[in-house]
PDB file of C-alpha atoms in Angstrom:
ATOM      1  CA  UNK A1102      81.950  74.036  81.167  1.00 45.00           C
ATOM      2  CA  UNK A1103      83.637  70.908  81.271  1.00 50.00           C
ATOM      3  CA  UNK A1104      83.970  71.601  85.170  1.00 56.00           C
ATOM      4  CA  UNK A1105      80.792  71.847  86.094  1.00 63.00           C
ATOM      5  CA  UNK A1106      80.047  68.448  83.641  1.00 83.00           C
ATOM      6  CA  UNK A1107      82.709  67.026  86.378  1.00 85.00           C
ATOM      7  CA  UNK A1108      80.772  67.996  89.238  1.00 87.00           C
ATOM      8  CA  UNK A1109      78.013  66.752  87.851  1.00 86.00           C
ATOM      9  CA  UNK A1110      79.141  63.383  87.610  1.00 87.00           C
ATOM     10  CA  UNK A1111      80.865  62.852  91.085  1.00 91.00           C
ATOM     11  CA  UNK A1112      77.692  64.159  92.482  1.00 92.00           C
ATOM     12  CA  UNK A1113      75.712  61.357  90.473  1.00 91.00           C
ATOM     13  CA  UNK A1114      78.534  58.801  91.656  1.00 91.00           C
ATOM     14  CA  UNK A1115      78.151  59.992  95.075  1.00 94.00           C
ATOM     15  CA  UNK A1116      74.382  59.510  95.131  1.00 95.00           C
ATOM     16  CA  UNK A1117      74.562  56.273  93.339  1.00 91.00           C
ATOM     17  CA  UNK A1118      77.565  55.068  95.851  1.00 92.00           C
ATOM     18  CA  UNK A1119      75.181  56.303  98.986  1.00 94.00           C
ATOM     19  CA  UNK A1120      72.270  54.401  97.382  1.00 93.00           C
ATOM     20  CA  UNK A1121      73.994  51.177  96.796  1.00 88.00           C
ATOM     21  CA  UNK A1122      75.428  51.318 100.127  1.00 90.00           C
ATOM     22  CA  UNK A1123      71.625  52.001 101.840  1.00 92.00           C
ATOM     23  CA  UNK A1124      70.186  49.263  99.569  1.00 88.00           C
ATOM     24  CA  UNK A1125      72.177  47.439 101.201  1.00 85.00           C
ATOM     25  CA  UNK A1126      71.088  47.555 104.185  1.00 87.00           C
ATOM     26  CA  UNK A1127      67.195  48.355 104.124  1.00 88.00           C
ATOM     27  CA  UNK A1128      64.496  48.061 101.592  1.00 87.00           C
ATOM     28  CA  UNK A1129      63.849  50.759  98.620  1.00 88.00           C
ATOM     29  CA  UNK A1130      60.711  52.150 100.561  1.00 87.00           C
ATOM     30  CA  UNK A1131      62.740  52.736 103.247  1.00 92.00           C
ATOM     31  CA  UNK A1132      65.651  54.616 101.856  1.00 93.00           C
ATOM     32  CA  UNK A1133      64.889  58.434 102.607  1.00 94.00           C
ATOM     33  CA  UNK A1134      66.192  61.452 100.684  1.00 95.00           C
ATOM     34  CA  UNK A1135      67.452  63.075 103.502  1.00 95.00           C
ATOM     35  CA  UNK A1136      69.344  59.450 104.418  1.00 95.00           C
ATOM     36  CA  UNK A1137      70.634  59.283 100.986  1.00 95.00           C
ATOM     37  CA  UNK A1138      72.280  63.116 100.821  1.00 95.00           C
ATOM     38  CA  UNK A1139      73.604  62.717 104.347  1.00 96.00           C
ATOM     39  CA  UNK A1140      75.488  59.292 103.080  1.00 95.00           C
ATOM     40  CA  UNK A1141      76.740  61.149  99.834  1.00 95.00           C
ATOM     41  CA  UNK A1142      77.501  64.012 101.946  1.00 95.00           C
ATOM     42  CA  UNK A1143      75.456  66.467  99.742  1.00 95.00           C
ATOM     43  CA  UNK A1144      72.106  68.346 100.768  1.00 93.00           C
ATOM     44  CA  UNK A1145      68.551  67.279 100.096  1.00 94.00           C
ATOM     45  CA  UNK A1146      68.598  70.258  97.346  1.00 95.00           C
ATOM     46  CA  UNK A1147      71.500  68.853  95.999  1.00 94.00           C
ATOM     47  CA  UNK A1148      69.581  65.387  95.468  1.00 95.00           C
ATOM     48  CA  UNK A1149      66.762  67.062  93.715  1.00 95.00           C
ATOM     49  CA  UNK A1150      69.158  68.629  90.744  1.00 93.00           C
ATOM     50  CA  UNK A1151      70.128  65.132  90.238  1.00 93.00           C
ATOM     51  CA  UNK A1152      66.608  63.731  90.531  1.00 95.00           C
ATOM     52  CA  UNK A1153      63.151  63.827  91.974  1.00 95.00           C
ATOM     53  CA  UNK A1154      62.444  61.059  93.738  1.00 94.00           C
ATOM     54  CA  UNK A1155      64.888  57.933  95.035  1.00 93.00           C
ATOM     55  CA  UNK A1156      62.596  55.709  92.077  1.00 90.00           C
ATOM     56  CA  UNK A1157      63.862  58.122  89.518  1.00 91.00           C
ATOM     57  CA  UNK A1158      67.496  57.211  91.197  1.00 92.00           C
ATOM     58  CA  UNK A1159      66.779  53.392  90.529  1.00 90.00           C
ATOM     59  CA  UNK A1160      65.390  54.360  86.911  1.00 88.00           C
ATOM     60  CA  UNK A1161      68.130  56.067  86.092  1.00 87.00           C
ATOM     61  CA  UNK A1162      70.574  53.121  87.590  1.00 88.00           C
ATOM     62  CA  UNK A1163      68.569  50.203  85.487  1.00 87.00           C
ATOM     63  CA  UNK A1164      68.713  52.894  82.867  1.00 85.00           C
ATOM     64  CA  UNK A1165      72.275  53.359  82.089  1.00 85.00           C
ATOM     65  CA  UNK A1166      73.394  49.597  82.738  1.00 85.00           C
ATOM     66  CA  UNK A1167      70.484  49.083  80.104  1.00 85.00           C
ATOM     67  CA  UNK A1168      71.948  50.764  77.424  1.00 86.00           C
ATOM     68  CA  UNK A1169      74.911  49.422  77.965  1.00 87.00           C
ATOM     69  CA  UNK A1170      73.398  45.976  77.003  1.00 84.00           C
ATOM     70  CA  UNK A1171      71.727  47.641  74.152  1.00 82.00           C
ATOM     71  CA  UNK A1172      75.242  49.264  72.471  1.00 86.00           C
ATOM     72  CA  UNK A1173      76.279  45.458  72.605  1.00 84.00           C
ATOM     73  CA  UNK A1174      73.103  45.153  71.181  1.00 79.00           C
ATOM     74  CA  UNK A1175      73.496  47.712  68.524  1.00 81.00           C
ATOM     75  CA  UNK A1176      77.718  46.857  67.478  1.00 87.00           C
ATOM     76  CA  UNK A1177      76.026  43.659  65.785  1.00 82.00           C
ATOM     77  CA  UNK A1178      73.689  45.364  63.637  1.00 78.00           C
ATOM     78  CA  UNK A1179      75.257  43.752  60.561  1.00 83.00           C
ATOM     79  CA  UNK A1180      73.501  40.298  62.021  1.00 80.00           C
ATOM     80  CA  UNK A1181      70.081  38.657  62.046  1.00 76.00           C
ATOM     81  CA  UNK A1182      67.944  39.779  64.995  1.00 67.00           C
ATOM     82  CA  UNK A1183      68.389  36.266  66.526  1.00 68.00           C
ATOM     83  CA  UNK A1184      71.865  36.295  66.824  1.00 78.00           C
ATOM     84  CA  UNK A1185      72.192  39.806  67.906  1.00 77.00           C
ATOM     85  CA  UNK A1186      70.724  38.559  71.330  1.00 81.00           C
ATOM     86  CA  UNK A1187      73.891  36.899  72.432  1.00 85.00           C
ATOM     87  CA  UNK A1188      76.266  39.976  72.613  1.00 87.00           C
ATOM     88  CA  UNK A1189      73.494  41.772  74.422  1.00 84.00           C
ATOM     89  CA  UNK A1190      73.739  38.799  76.556  1.00 87.00           C
ATOM     90  CA  UNK A1191      76.727  38.992  77.671  1.00 89.00           C
ATOM     91  CA  UNK A1192      76.831  42.159  78.123  1.00 90.00           C
ATOM     92  CA  UNK A1193      74.278  41.685  80.593  1.00 89.00           C
ATOM     93  CA  UNK A1194      76.151  39.046  82.505  1.00 90.00           C
ATOM     94  CA  UNK A1195      79.652  41.080  82.804  1.00 91.00           C
ATOM     95  CA  UNK A1196      77.238  43.789  84.378  1.00 88.00           C
ATOM     96  CA  UNK A1197      75.459  41.593  87.048  1.00 88.00           C
ATOM     97  CA  UNK A1198      78.813  40.292  88.088  1.00 89.00           C
ATOM     98  CA  UNK A1199      80.277  43.904  88.277  1.00 89.00           C
ATOM     99  CA  UNK A1200      77.727  44.578  91.194  1.00 85.00           C
ATOM    100  CA  UNK A1201      76.499  41.370  91.777  1.00 87.00           C
ATOM    101  CA  UNK A1202      75.142  43.031  95.431  1.00 86.00           C
ATOM    102  CA  UNK A1203      73.587  45.604  94.268  1.00 87.00           C
ATOM    103  CA  UNK A1204      71.837  43.468  91.440  1.00 89.00           C
ATOM    104  CA  UNK A1205      70.811  41.042  94.266  1.00 88.00           C
ATOM    105  CA  UNK A1206      69.310  43.904  96.485  1.00 88.00           C
ATOM    106  CA  UNK A1207      66.990  45.369  93.216  1.00 88.00           C
ATOM    107  CA  UNK A1208      65.489  42.161  92.921  1.00 89.00           C
ATOM    108  CA  UNK A1209      64.721  41.559  96.263  1.00 88.00           C
ATOM    109  CA  UNK A1210      63.140  45.453  96.521  1.00 88.00           C
ATOM    110  CA  UNK A1211      61.336  44.683  92.584  1.00 88.00           C
ATOM    111  CA  UNK A1212      58.775  42.951  91.782  1.00 88.00           C
ATOM    112  CA  UNK A1213      58.842  41.967  88.183  1.00 87.00           C
ATOM    113  CA  UNK A1214      56.181  44.332  86.733  1.00 87.00           C
ATOM    114  CA  UNK A1215      57.965  47.190  88.197  1.00 87.00           C
ATOM    115  CA  UNK A1216      61.262  46.764  86.705  1.00 87.00           C
ATOM    116  CA  UNK A1217      59.048  45.841  83.427  1.00 84.00           C
ATOM    117  CA  UNK A1218      58.015  48.959  83.439  1.00 82.00           C
ATOM    118  CA  UNK A1219      61.311  50.826  83.817  1.00 81.00           C
ATOM    119  CA  UNK A1220      62.539  48.701  80.735  1.00 80.00           C
ATOM    120  CA  UNK A1221      60.032  48.968  78.820  1.00 74.00           C
ATOM    121  CA  UNK A1222      59.639  52.514  79.309  1.00 70.00           C
ATOM    122  CA  UNK A1223      63.623  52.880  77.392  1.00 69.00           C
ATOM    123  CA  UNK A1224      63.284  49.835  75.163  1.00 67.00           C
ATOM    124  CA  UNK A1225      59.798  50.992  73.596  1.00 59.00           C
ATOM    125  CA  UNK A1226      61.350  53.014  70.634  1.00 56.00           C
ATOM    126  CA  UNK A1227      64.788  51.311  70.703  1.00 59.00           C
ATOM    127  CA  UNK A1228      62.833  48.264  69.421  1.00 56.00           C
ATOM    128  CA  UNK A1229      61.537  49.559  66.944  1.00 52.00           C
ATOM    129  CA  UNK A1230      64.646  51.217  65.808  1.00 55.00           C
ATOM    130  CA  UNK A1231      67.214  48.121  66.674  1.00 52.00           C
ATOM    131  CA  UNK A1232      64.914  45.216  65.034  1.00 51.00           C
ATOM    132  CA  UNK A1233      64.315  43.224  68.466  1.00 51.00           C
ATOM    133  CA  UNK A1234      60.656  42.899  67.681  1.00 51.00           C
ATOM    134  CA  UNK A1235      59.735  42.935  64.020  1.00 50.00           C
ATOM    135  CA  UNK A1236      60.453  46.310  62.217  1.00 44.00           C
ATOM    136  CA  UNK A1237      57.557  47.943  62.493  1.00 45.00           C
ATOM    137  CA  UNK A1238      56.539  52.041  63.164  1.00 49.00           C
ATOM    138  CA  UNK A1239      55.227  53.464  66.451  1.00 51.00           C
ATOM    139  CA  UNK A1240      52.284  53.340  65.500  1.00 51.00           C
ATOM    140  CA  UNK A1241      52.512  49.970  65.084  1.00 54.00           C
ATOM    141  CA  UNK A1242      54.601  49.331  68.404  1.00 49.00           C
ATOM    142  CA  UNK A1243      51.891  50.639  70.772  1.00 50.00           C
ATOM    143  CA  UNK A1244      49.759  47.979  69.218  1.00 54.00           C
ATOM    144  CA  UNK A1245      48.527  45.821  72.346  1.00 53.00           C
ATOM    145  CA  UNK A1246      50.081  42.766  70.839  1.00 57.00           C
ATOM    146  CA  UNK A1247      53.162  43.921  69.739  1.00 60.00           C
ATOM    147  CA  UNK A1248      53.425  45.447  73.824  1.00 62.00           C
ATOM    148  CA  UNK A1249      52.100  42.328  75.090  1.00 68.00           C
ATOM    149  CA  UNK A1250      54.768  39.806  73.394  1.00 70.00           C
ATOM    150  CA  UNK A1251      57.477  42.142  74.032  1.00 71.00           C
ATOM    151  CA  UNK A1252      56.517  42.162  77.911  1.00 75.00           C
ATOM    152  CA  UNK A1253      55.923  38.699  77.624  1.00 79.00           C
ATOM    153  CA  UNK A1254      59.946  37.996  77.028  1.00 78.00           C
ATOM    154  CA  UNK A1255      61.183  40.450  78.701  1.00 81.00           C
ATOM    155  CA  UNK A1256      59.236  38.876  82.026  1.00 85.00           C
ATOM    156  CA  UNK A1257      60.194  35.589  81.222  1.00 86.00           C
ATOM    157  CA  UNK A1258      64.377  36.831  80.742  1.00 87.00           C
ATOM    158  CA  UNK A1259      63.505  39.125  84.588  1.00 88.00           C
ATOM    159  CA  UNK A1260      61.830  36.071  86.203  1.00 89.00           C
ATOM    160  CA  UNK A1261      65.161  33.897  85.238  1.00 89.00           C
ATOM    161  CA  UNK A1262      67.652  36.218  86.452  1.00 90.00           C
ATOM    162  CA  UNK A1263      65.865  37.915  89.313  1.00 90.00           C
ATOM    163  CA  UNK A1264      65.502  33.845  90.496  1.00 90.00           C
ATOM    164  CA  UNK A1265      69.034  33.130  90.383  1.00 91.00           C
ATOM    165  CA  UNK A1266      69.704  36.578  92.194  1.00 90.00           C
ATOM    166  CA  UNK A1267      67.700  35.493  94.994  1.00 88.00           C
ATOM    167  CA  UNK A1268      68.651  32.153  95.218  1.00 88.00           C
ATOM    168  CA  UNK A1269      72.595  32.915  95.789  1.00 88.00           C
ATOM    169  CA  UNK A1270      73.561  32.637  92.292  1.00 86.00           C
ATOM    170  CA  UNK A1271      74.421  29.300  92.271  1.00 86.00           C
ATOM    171  CA  UNK A1272      74.993  28.514  88.625  1.00 88.00           C
ATOM    172  CA  UNK A1273      76.639  30.880  86.323  1.00 90.00           C
ATOM    173  CA  UNK A1274      75.108  33.341  84.976  1.00 91.00           C
ATOM    174  CA  UNK A1275      76.049  32.524  81.947  1.00 91.00           C
ATOM    175  CA  UNK A1276      73.412  28.970  82.544  1.00 90.00           C
ATOM    176  CA  UNK A1277      70.721  31.670  83.071  1.00 89.00           C
ATOM    177  CA  UNK A1278      71.414  33.685  79.518  1.00 90.00           C
ATOM    178  CA  UNK A1279      71.557  30.752  77.673  1.00 90.00           C
ATOM    179  CA  UNK A1280      67.932  29.987  79.249  1.00 89.00           C
ATOM    180  CA  UNK A1281      66.932  33.587  78.482  1.00 87.00           C
ATOM    181  CA  UNK A1282      68.764  32.924  74.560  1.00 85.00           C
ATOM    182  CA  UNK A1283      67.070  29.205  74.102  1.00 85.00           C
ATOM    183  CA  UNK A1284      63.748  30.646  74.879  1.00 82.00           C
ATOM    184  CA  UNK A1285      64.176  33.355  72.363  1.00 75.00           C
ATOM    185  CA  UNK A1286      65.496  31.664  69.954  1.00 73.00           C
ATOM    186  CA  UNK A1287      62.673  28.695  70.280  1.00 73.00           C
ATOM    187  CA  UNK A1288      59.281  31.073  71.060  1.00 61.00           C
ATOM    188  CA  UNK A1289      59.565  34.427  70.643  1.00 51.00           C
ATOM    189  CA  UNK A1290      61.398  34.626  66.790  1.00 49.00           C
ATOM    190  CA  UNK A1291      58.935  31.841  65.603  1.00 47.00           C
ATOM    191  CA  UNK A1292      56.476  33.575  67.259  1.00 43.00           C
ATOM    192  CA  UNK A1293      57.592  36.755  65.340  1.00 45.00           C
ATOM    193  CA  UNK A1294      57.460  34.543  62.179  1.00 47.00           C
ATOM    194  CA  UNK A1295      53.801  33.330  62.506  1.00 42.00           C
ATOM    195  CA  UNK A1296      52.507  36.629  63.443  1.00 41.00           C
TER     196      UNK A1296
END
């Protein structure tokens, strides 16, 4: 059984590596599954065993990295919500620095709305369970106002990071995360207390 797991991991890594190479050469919407499969040294059927589409592959890439950011947030669950943001942003900074080229290509290829949709899908229940938004139940999370505030905050943070990536990362990533953190402390958390 573990041998199968290693093969799956190895195949997904080959697919992801091939995707990283292709996105450096062309936009996401021009990458074909055939080209990706050739680059990964697999056949198309094997690709489809792991991902139903290129978009699903992109979503998986972002979600895998987002999980690392959420783990940093959860590790600090003993801290007040406002103080858990800093370690989470430090982890995000590390992710950017590990593969700045890939994140730059994603920033060039995905709109902020597309990124928000990918992230919000994963974070919906995590927001409720971890306290990123105020403690609410699933029904309340579906409330338009709560989702709108969450998406608004996420859009601001993503826009800052995208601007930084698309303009050559001239400032240290810590400068961007400091702006995101300050915005959250001065805008979102006071808003949570008022609503």
